[in-house]
Amino acid sequence: MISERLRNALARARSVAALTGAGISAESGVPTFRSKGGIWTKMRPEELASMDGFLRNPELVWEWYGQRKRIMAEVQPNPGHRALAHMEHLFPHFAIITQNIDNLHQRSGSTVVHELHGNIERNYCMECGIRYGNAEVLSMTGIPRCTACGGPIRPDVVWFGEMLPMEEWNAAVRAAESADIFLSIGTSAAVQPAASLPGLAKEAGALLVEINPEPTSITSHADEFLQGPAGTILPELYALAVAARKESQ
Ligand code: BJW
Ligand code: ZN
């Protein structure tokens, strides 16, 4: 149920930012991390998503990324991604801040996407920095190695204990601090520093709206909690925003 307050905010907003997490891609068939049946309920994050884990067992880490690269190449954006892509045209400023590495926002047509945790389609040599695409890396046998210097290649994603890409992070903070409405969608808000963005936006004056089938650590701070799957709620929110903005013209 969408409140009058949210309807009015959608009618007037000039700037909207949306933080997305694994939940928005769940309906496309990409597994989440911490939900029931999620990746971390079966595997240890420090073994798969950390430099220590990679150095200890690069075969295991590459096997996991190889599987996920194949899944993410096959899946398609869902109505939740598409509703966000349409919203970009509705508000003067609209930014997606994503923790996801699956590229589905860009594939659904969004153009302003700040990727906080990297992108599954990119890889680079840990020694010389040369970049590699997935086709090249996936065709190599064993642990992918740099054809120029022989160094190990890694996926261009952010592991635990690593810094986020500075430009993307700064852009995300600016989008959060200037938002009239901040949407937190499909994230457990368990991983820092991304999880601090909803609070930052709210402190700076945004209406904080959370979309998730389950309550999270930010639900009690949210001005509106729209409980349900992103693929259902976001198209409804988009339709409501279109109607509200037309009426107020
Ligand atoms: C639906 C749905 C539907 C389901 N519709 N919704 C102690 C305290 C505080 C911080 C730390 C600490 N110890 C260590 C830290 C720092 C650490 C951290 O935050 N750890 C916490 C776990 C405690 N953070 C870092 O290390 C970060 N770097 C950093 O801090 O640098 C500074 C620094 C460096 C060195 C030293 C000290 C400081 C880096 C974090 C990188 C995270 N990387 C990963 C892997 C990326 C690559 C890959 O995917 O392979 O990013 S981990 C994983 O979690 C992934 C995600 O982007 C991230 C967030 O997960 P997300 O998206 O929220 O998914 P879930 O599964 O948790 O939630 C899904 C949600 O969807 C659920 O709520 C469902 O209900 C919902 N849902 N279906 C809508 N249909
Ligand atoms: Zn190299």
Coordinates of C-alpha atoms and ligand atoms in Angstrom, one line a residue:
M1 CA 0.0 0.0 0.0
I2 CA 1.6 3.3 -1.1
S3 CA 0.9 6.2 1.2
E4 CA -0.2 9.8 0.3
R5 CA 3.1 11.0 1.6
L6 CA 5.1 8.9 -0.9
R7 CA 2.7 9.8 -3.7
N8 CA 3.3 13.5 -3.0
A9 CA 7.0 13.0 -2.8
L10 CA 7.0 11.2 -6.2
A11 CA 5.0 14.0 -7.7
R12 CA 7.5 16.7 -6.5
A13 CA 10.9 15.0 -6.4
R14 CA 13.7 16.4 -8.5
S15 CA 16.4 13.9 -7.5
V16 CA 16.0 10.2 -6.8
A17 CA 18.6 7.7 -5.9
A18 CA 18.2 3.9 -5.7
L19 CA 20.5 1.6 -3.9
T20 CA 20.1 -2.0 -5.1
G21 CA 21.3 -5.3 -3.8
A22 CA 21.1 -9.0 -4.8
G23 CA 17.4 -9.1 -4.1
I24 CA 16.5 -7.1 -7.3
S25 CA 18.2 -9.8 -9.4
A26 CA 16.7 -12.7 -7.5
E27 CA 13.6 -12.8 -9.8
S28 CA 16.0 -13.0 -12.8
G29 CA 17.5 -16.2 -11.3
V30 CA 20.7 -14.8 -9.7
P31 CA 21.1 -16.3 -6.2
T32 CA 21.3 -13.8 -3.3
F33 CA 23.9 -14.1 -0.6
R34 CA 22.2 -14.0 2.8
S35 CA 18.5 -14.9 2.1
K36 CA 17.2 -18.4 2.8
G37 CA 19.2 -20.7 0.4
G38 CA 21.6 -17.8 -0.4
I39 CA 25.2 -18.3 -1.3
W40 CA 26.7 -17.6 2.2
T41 CA 24.3 -20.1 3.8
K42 CA 26.3 -22.8 1.9
M43 CA 29.8 -21.3 1.5
R44 CA 32.1 -19.2 3.6
P45 CA 32.5 -15.6 2.4
E46 CA 36.1 -15.4 3.5
E47 CA 37.0 -18.4 1.4
L48 CA 35.4 -17.1 -1.8
A49 CA 35.3 -13.3 -1.7
S50 CA 38.6 -12.2 -0.1
M51 CA 42.2 -11.9 -1.2
D52 CA 43.3 -14.4 1.5
G53 CA 40.8 -16.9 0.1
F54 CA 42.0 -16.4 -3.4
L55 CA 45.7 -16.8 -2.5
R56 CA 44.9 -19.9 -0.4
N57 CA 42.7 -21.6 -3.1
P58 CA 42.6 -19.8 -6.4
E59 CA 41.1 -22.9 -8.1
L60 CA 38.1 -22.9 -5.8
V61 CA 37.5 -19.2 -6.2
W62 CA 37.8 -19.4 -10.0
E63 CA 35.5 -22.3 -10.1
W64 CA 32.9 -20.3 -8.2
Y65 CA 33.3 -17.2 -10.4
G66 CA 33.3 -19.3 -13.6
Q67 CA 29.9 -20.7 -12.6
R68 CA 28.5 -17.3 -11.7
K69 CA 29.8 -15.7 -14.9
R70 CA 27.9 -18.3 -16.8
I71 CA 24.7 -17.8 -14.8
M72 CA 24.9 -14.0 -15.1
A73 CA 25.5 -14.1 -18.9
E74 CA 22.4 -16.2 -19.3
V75 CA 19.9 -14.4 -17.1
Q76 CA 17.7 -11.4 -18.3
P77 CA 16.7 -8.2 -16.6
N78 CA 13.3 -8.5 -14.8
P79 CA 10.4 -6.0 -14.4
G80 CA 12.1 -4.5 -11.4
H81 CA 15.2 -3.5 -13.4
R82 CA 13.0 -2.2 -16.2
A83 CA 10.9 0.0 -13.9
L84 CA 14.1 1.6 -12.6
A85 CA 15.3 2.2 -16.2
H86 CA 12.0 3.9 -17.0
M87 CA 12.3 6.1 -13.9
E88 CA 15.5 7.6 -15.2
H89 CA 13.3 9.5 -17.7
L90 CA 10.8 10.7 -15.1
F91 CA 12.9 12.7 -12.7
P92 CA 15.5 15.4 -13.6
H93 CA 18.1 13.4 -11.6
F94 CA 18.0 9.7 -11.2
A95 CA 21.0 7.5 -10.1
I96 CA 21.3 3.8 -9.4
I97 CA 23.9 2.8 -6.9
T98 CA 24.3 -0.9 -7.1
Q99 CA 26.2 -3.5 -5.0
N100 CA 25.5 -6.0 -7.8
I101 CA 28.1 -7.1 -10.3
D102 CA 25.6 -8.7 -12.7
N103 CA 25.3 -5.8 -15.2
L104 CA 21.5 -6.2 -15.3
H105 CA 20.8 -2.5 -14.7
Q106 CA 22.8 -1.4 -17.8
R107 CA 21.3 -4.3 -19.8
S108 CA 17.8 -3.0 -19.0
G109 CA 18.7 0.5 -20.2
S110 CA 19.8 2.4 -17.1
T111 CA 22.6 4.8 -18.0
V112 CA 23.5 6.3 -14.6
V113 CA 24.7 3.3 -12.6
H114 CA 27.4 3.6 -9.9
E115 CA 28.8 0.1 -9.4
L116 CA 30.2 -0.2 -5.9
H117 CA 31.4 -3.8 -6.0
G118 CA 32.7 -4.1 -9.6
N119 CA 31.4 -5.9 -12.6
I120 CA 31.4 -9.7 -13.4
E121 CA 32.2 -9.0 -17.1
R122 CA 35.6 -7.5 -16.3
N123 CA 38.9 -9.1 -15.1
Y124 CA 42.4 -7.9 -14.7
C125 CA 46.0 -9.2 -14.2
M126 CA 47.1 -8.8 -10.6
E127 CA 50.7 -8.1 -11.7
C128 CA 50.4 -5.7 -14.7
G129 CA 46.8 -4.6 -14.6
I130 CA 45.9 -5.6 -18.2
R131 CA 42.2 -6.1 -18.6
Y132 CA 40.5 -9.3 -19.9
G133 CA 37.0 -10.0 -21.0
N134 CA 35.0 -13.1 -19.9
A135 CA 35.3 -14.9 -23.2
E136 CA 39.1 -14.9 -23.0
V137 CA 39.3 -15.8 -19.3
L138 CA 36.7 -18.6 -19.5
S139 CA 38.5 -20.2 -22.5
M140 CA 41.7 -20.6 -20.4
T141 CA 42.2 -23.9 -18.6
G142 CA 43.1 -23.9 -14.9
I143 CA 43.7 -20.6 -13.1
P144 CA 43.5 -17.9 -15.8
R145 CA 47.0 -16.3 -16.3
C146 CA 48.1 -13.1 -18.1
T147 CA 49.2 -13.7 -21.6
A148 CA 51.6 -10.7 -21.3
C149 CA 53.3 -11.3 -18.0
G150 CA 52.1 -14.6 -16.7
G151 CA 50.6 -13.1 -13.5
P152 CA 47.3 -14.4 -12.1
I153 CA 44.1 -12.8 -13.4
R154 CA 41.3 -12.0 -11.0
P155 CA 37.7 -10.9 -11.5
D156 CA 37.2 -7.1 -11.3
V157 CA 35.0 -7.2 -8.2
V158 CA 35.4 -5.9 -4.6
W159 CA 36.2 -8.5 -2.0
F160 CA 35.9 -8.2 1.8
G161 CA 38.7 -6.0 3.2
E162 CA 39.2 -4.2 -0.1
M163 CA 38.5 -0.5 -0.8
L164 CA 35.5 0.4 -3.0
P165 CA 36.4 2.2 -6.3
M166 CA 36.8 5.8 -5.1
E167 CA 35.1 7.5 -8.0
E168 CA 32.0 5.3 -7.8
W169 CA 31.8 5.7 -4.1
N170 CA 32.1 9.5 -4.2
A171 CA 29.4 9.6 -6.9
A172 CA 27.2 7.4 -4.7
V173 CA 27.6 9.6 -1.7
R174 CA 26.8 12.7 -3.8
A175 CA 23.7 11.0 -5.2
A176 CA 22.6 9.9 -1.7
E177 CA 23.1 13.4 -0.2
S178 CA 21.2 15.2 -2.9
A179 CA 18.3 12.8 -3.2
D180 CA 14.7 13.9 -2.4
I181 CA 13.7 10.2 -2.4
F182 CA 16.2 7.3 -1.6
L183 CA 15.1 3.8 -2.5
S184 CA 16.8 0.9 -0.8
I185 CA 15.9 -2.2 -2.8
G186 CA 16.7 -5.9 -2.3
T187 CA 19.6 -5.4 0.0
S188 CA 20.1 -6.9 3.5
A189 CA 22.1 -3.7 4.3
A190 CA 24.7 -5.9 6.1
V191 CA 27.8 -4.9 4.2
Q192 CA 29.6 -1.6 4.7
P193 CA 30.1 1.0 3.5
A194 CA 27.2 0.6 1.1
A195 CA 24.8 0.0 4.0
S196 CA 25.6 3.5 5.4
L197 CA 24.1 5.2 2.3
P198 CA 20.4 5.0 3.3
G199 CA 21.2 6.7 6.7
L200 CA 23.3 9.3 4.9
A201 CA 20.5 10.1 2.5
K202 CA 17.9 10.3 5.3
E203 CA 20.1 12.6 7.4
A204 CA 20.5 14.9 4.4
G205 CA 16.7 15.1 4.1
A206 CA 15.6 12.3 1.7
L207 CA 12.4 10.3 2.2
L208 CA 13.8 6.8 2.8
V209 CA 11.8 4.1 1.1
E210 CA 12.7 0.4 1.5
I211 CA 11.5 -2.4 -0.9
N212 CA 12.1 -5.9 0.3
P213 CA 10.0 -9.0 1.1
E214 CA 11.7 -9.2 4.5
P215 CA 12.5 -6.5 7.1
T216 CA 16.2 -5.6 7.4
S217 CA 18.4 -3.6 9.7
I218 CA 17.3 -0.4 8.1
T219 CA 13.5 -1.1 8.1
S220 CA 13.0 0.7 11.4
H221 CA 14.7 3.8 10.0
A222 CA 12.7 3.8 6.8
D223 CA 9.9 6.3 6.2
E224 CA 8.1 3.8 4.1
F225 CA 8.6 0.0 4.0
L226 CA 7.1 -1.5 0.8
Q227 CA 7.1 -5.2 1.7
G228 CA 7.3 -7.5 -1.3
P229 CA 9.3 -8.5 -4.3
A230 CA 11.0 -5.7 -6.3
G231 CA 9.6 -7.2 -9.6
T232 CA 6.1 -6.4 -8.4
I233 CA 6.5 -3.3 -6.3
L234 CA 8.8 -1.3 -8.6
P235 CA 6.5 -1.4 -11.7
E236 CA 3.6 -0.3 -9.3
L237 CA 5.8 2.5 -8.0
Y238 CA 6.7 3.6 -11.5
A239 CA 3.0 3.7 -12.6
L240 CA 2.1 5.7 -9.5
A241 CA 5.0 8.2 -10.1
V242 CA 3.9 8.7 -13.7
A243 CA 0.3 9.4 -12.7
A244 CA 1.3 11.6 -9.7
R245 CA 3.7 13.7 -11.9
K246 CA 1.1 14.1 -14.7
E247 CA -1.5 15.3 -12.2
S248 CA 0.8 17.9 -10.6
Q249 CA 1.9 19.4 -14.0
Ligands
BJW1 C1 14.5 -9.4 -2.4 C2 13.9 -10.3 -3.2 C3 13.1 -9.8 -4.2 C4 15.1 -11.4 -1.9 N1 12.9 -8.5 -4.3 N2 14.3 -8.1 -2.5 C5 32.6 -5.2 11.1 C6 31.7 -4.2 11.2 C7 31.4 -3.4 10.1 C8 32.2 -3.6 8.9 C9 33.1 -4.6 8.8 C10 33.3 -5.4 9.9 N3 34.2 -6.3 9.6 C11 34.5 -6.1 8.3 C12 33.9 -5.0 7.8 C13 34.0 -4.5 6.5 C14 33.2 -5.3 5.5 C15 31.8 -5.6 5.9 O1 30.9 -4.8 5.8 N4 31.6 -6.8 6.5 C16 30.3 -7.1 7.1 C17 29.8 -8.4 6.5 C18 30.4 -7.2 8.6 N5 33.2 -4.5 4.2 C19 34.2 -4.6 3.4 O2 35.2 -5.3 3.6 C20 34.2 -3.6 2.2 N6 35.3 -2.8 2.1 C21 35.7 -2.0 3.1 O3 35.1 -1.8 4.1 O4 36.8 -1.3 2.8 C22 37.4 -0.4 3.7 C23 38.4 -1.2 4.5 C24 39.3 -1.9 3.8 C25 40.3 -2.6 4.5 C26 40.2 -2.6 5.9 C27 39.2 -1.9 6.6 C28 38.3 -1.2 5.9 C29 34.0 -4.4 0.9 C30 32.8 -5.2 0.8 C31 32.8 -6.0 -0.4 C32 31.5 -6.9 -0.5 N7 31.7 -7.8 -1.6 C33 30.6 -8.7 -1.9 C34 31.1 -9.7 -3.0 C35 31.2 -8.9 -4.3 C36 31.7 -9.7 -5.4 C37 30.8 -10.9 -5.8 O5 29.6 -10.8 -5.8 O6 31.4 -11.9 -6.1 O7 29.5 -8.0 -2.4 S1 30.0 -9.6 -0.5 C38 28.3 -9.6 -1.0 O8 27.5 -8.8 -0.1 C39 28.3 -8.8 -2.4 C40 27.1 -8.0 -2.2 O9 27.1 -6.8 -3.1 C41 27.1 -7.6 -0.8 C42 25.7 -7.1 -0.2 O10 24.8 -8.1 -0.3 P1 23.3 -7.8 -0.6 O11 23.2 -7.3 -2.0 O12 22.7 -6.9 0.4 O13 22.6 -9.2 -0.7 P2 22.0 -10.1 0.5 O14 21.9 -11.5 0.0 O15 22.7 -9.9 1.8 O16 20.5 -9.6 0.7 C43 19.5 -9.8 -0.3 C44 18.2 -9.1 0.1 O17 17.3 -9.2 -0.9 C45 17.6 -9.7 1.4 O18 17.3 -8.7 2.3 C46 16.3 -10.4 0.8 O19 15.2 -10.3 1.7 C47 16.0 -9.5 -0.4 N8 15.3 -10.1 -1.5 N9 14.3 -11.6 -2.9 C48 13.5 -7.7 -3.4 N10 12.5 -10.6 -5.1
ZN2 ZN 49.9 -9.2 -16.6

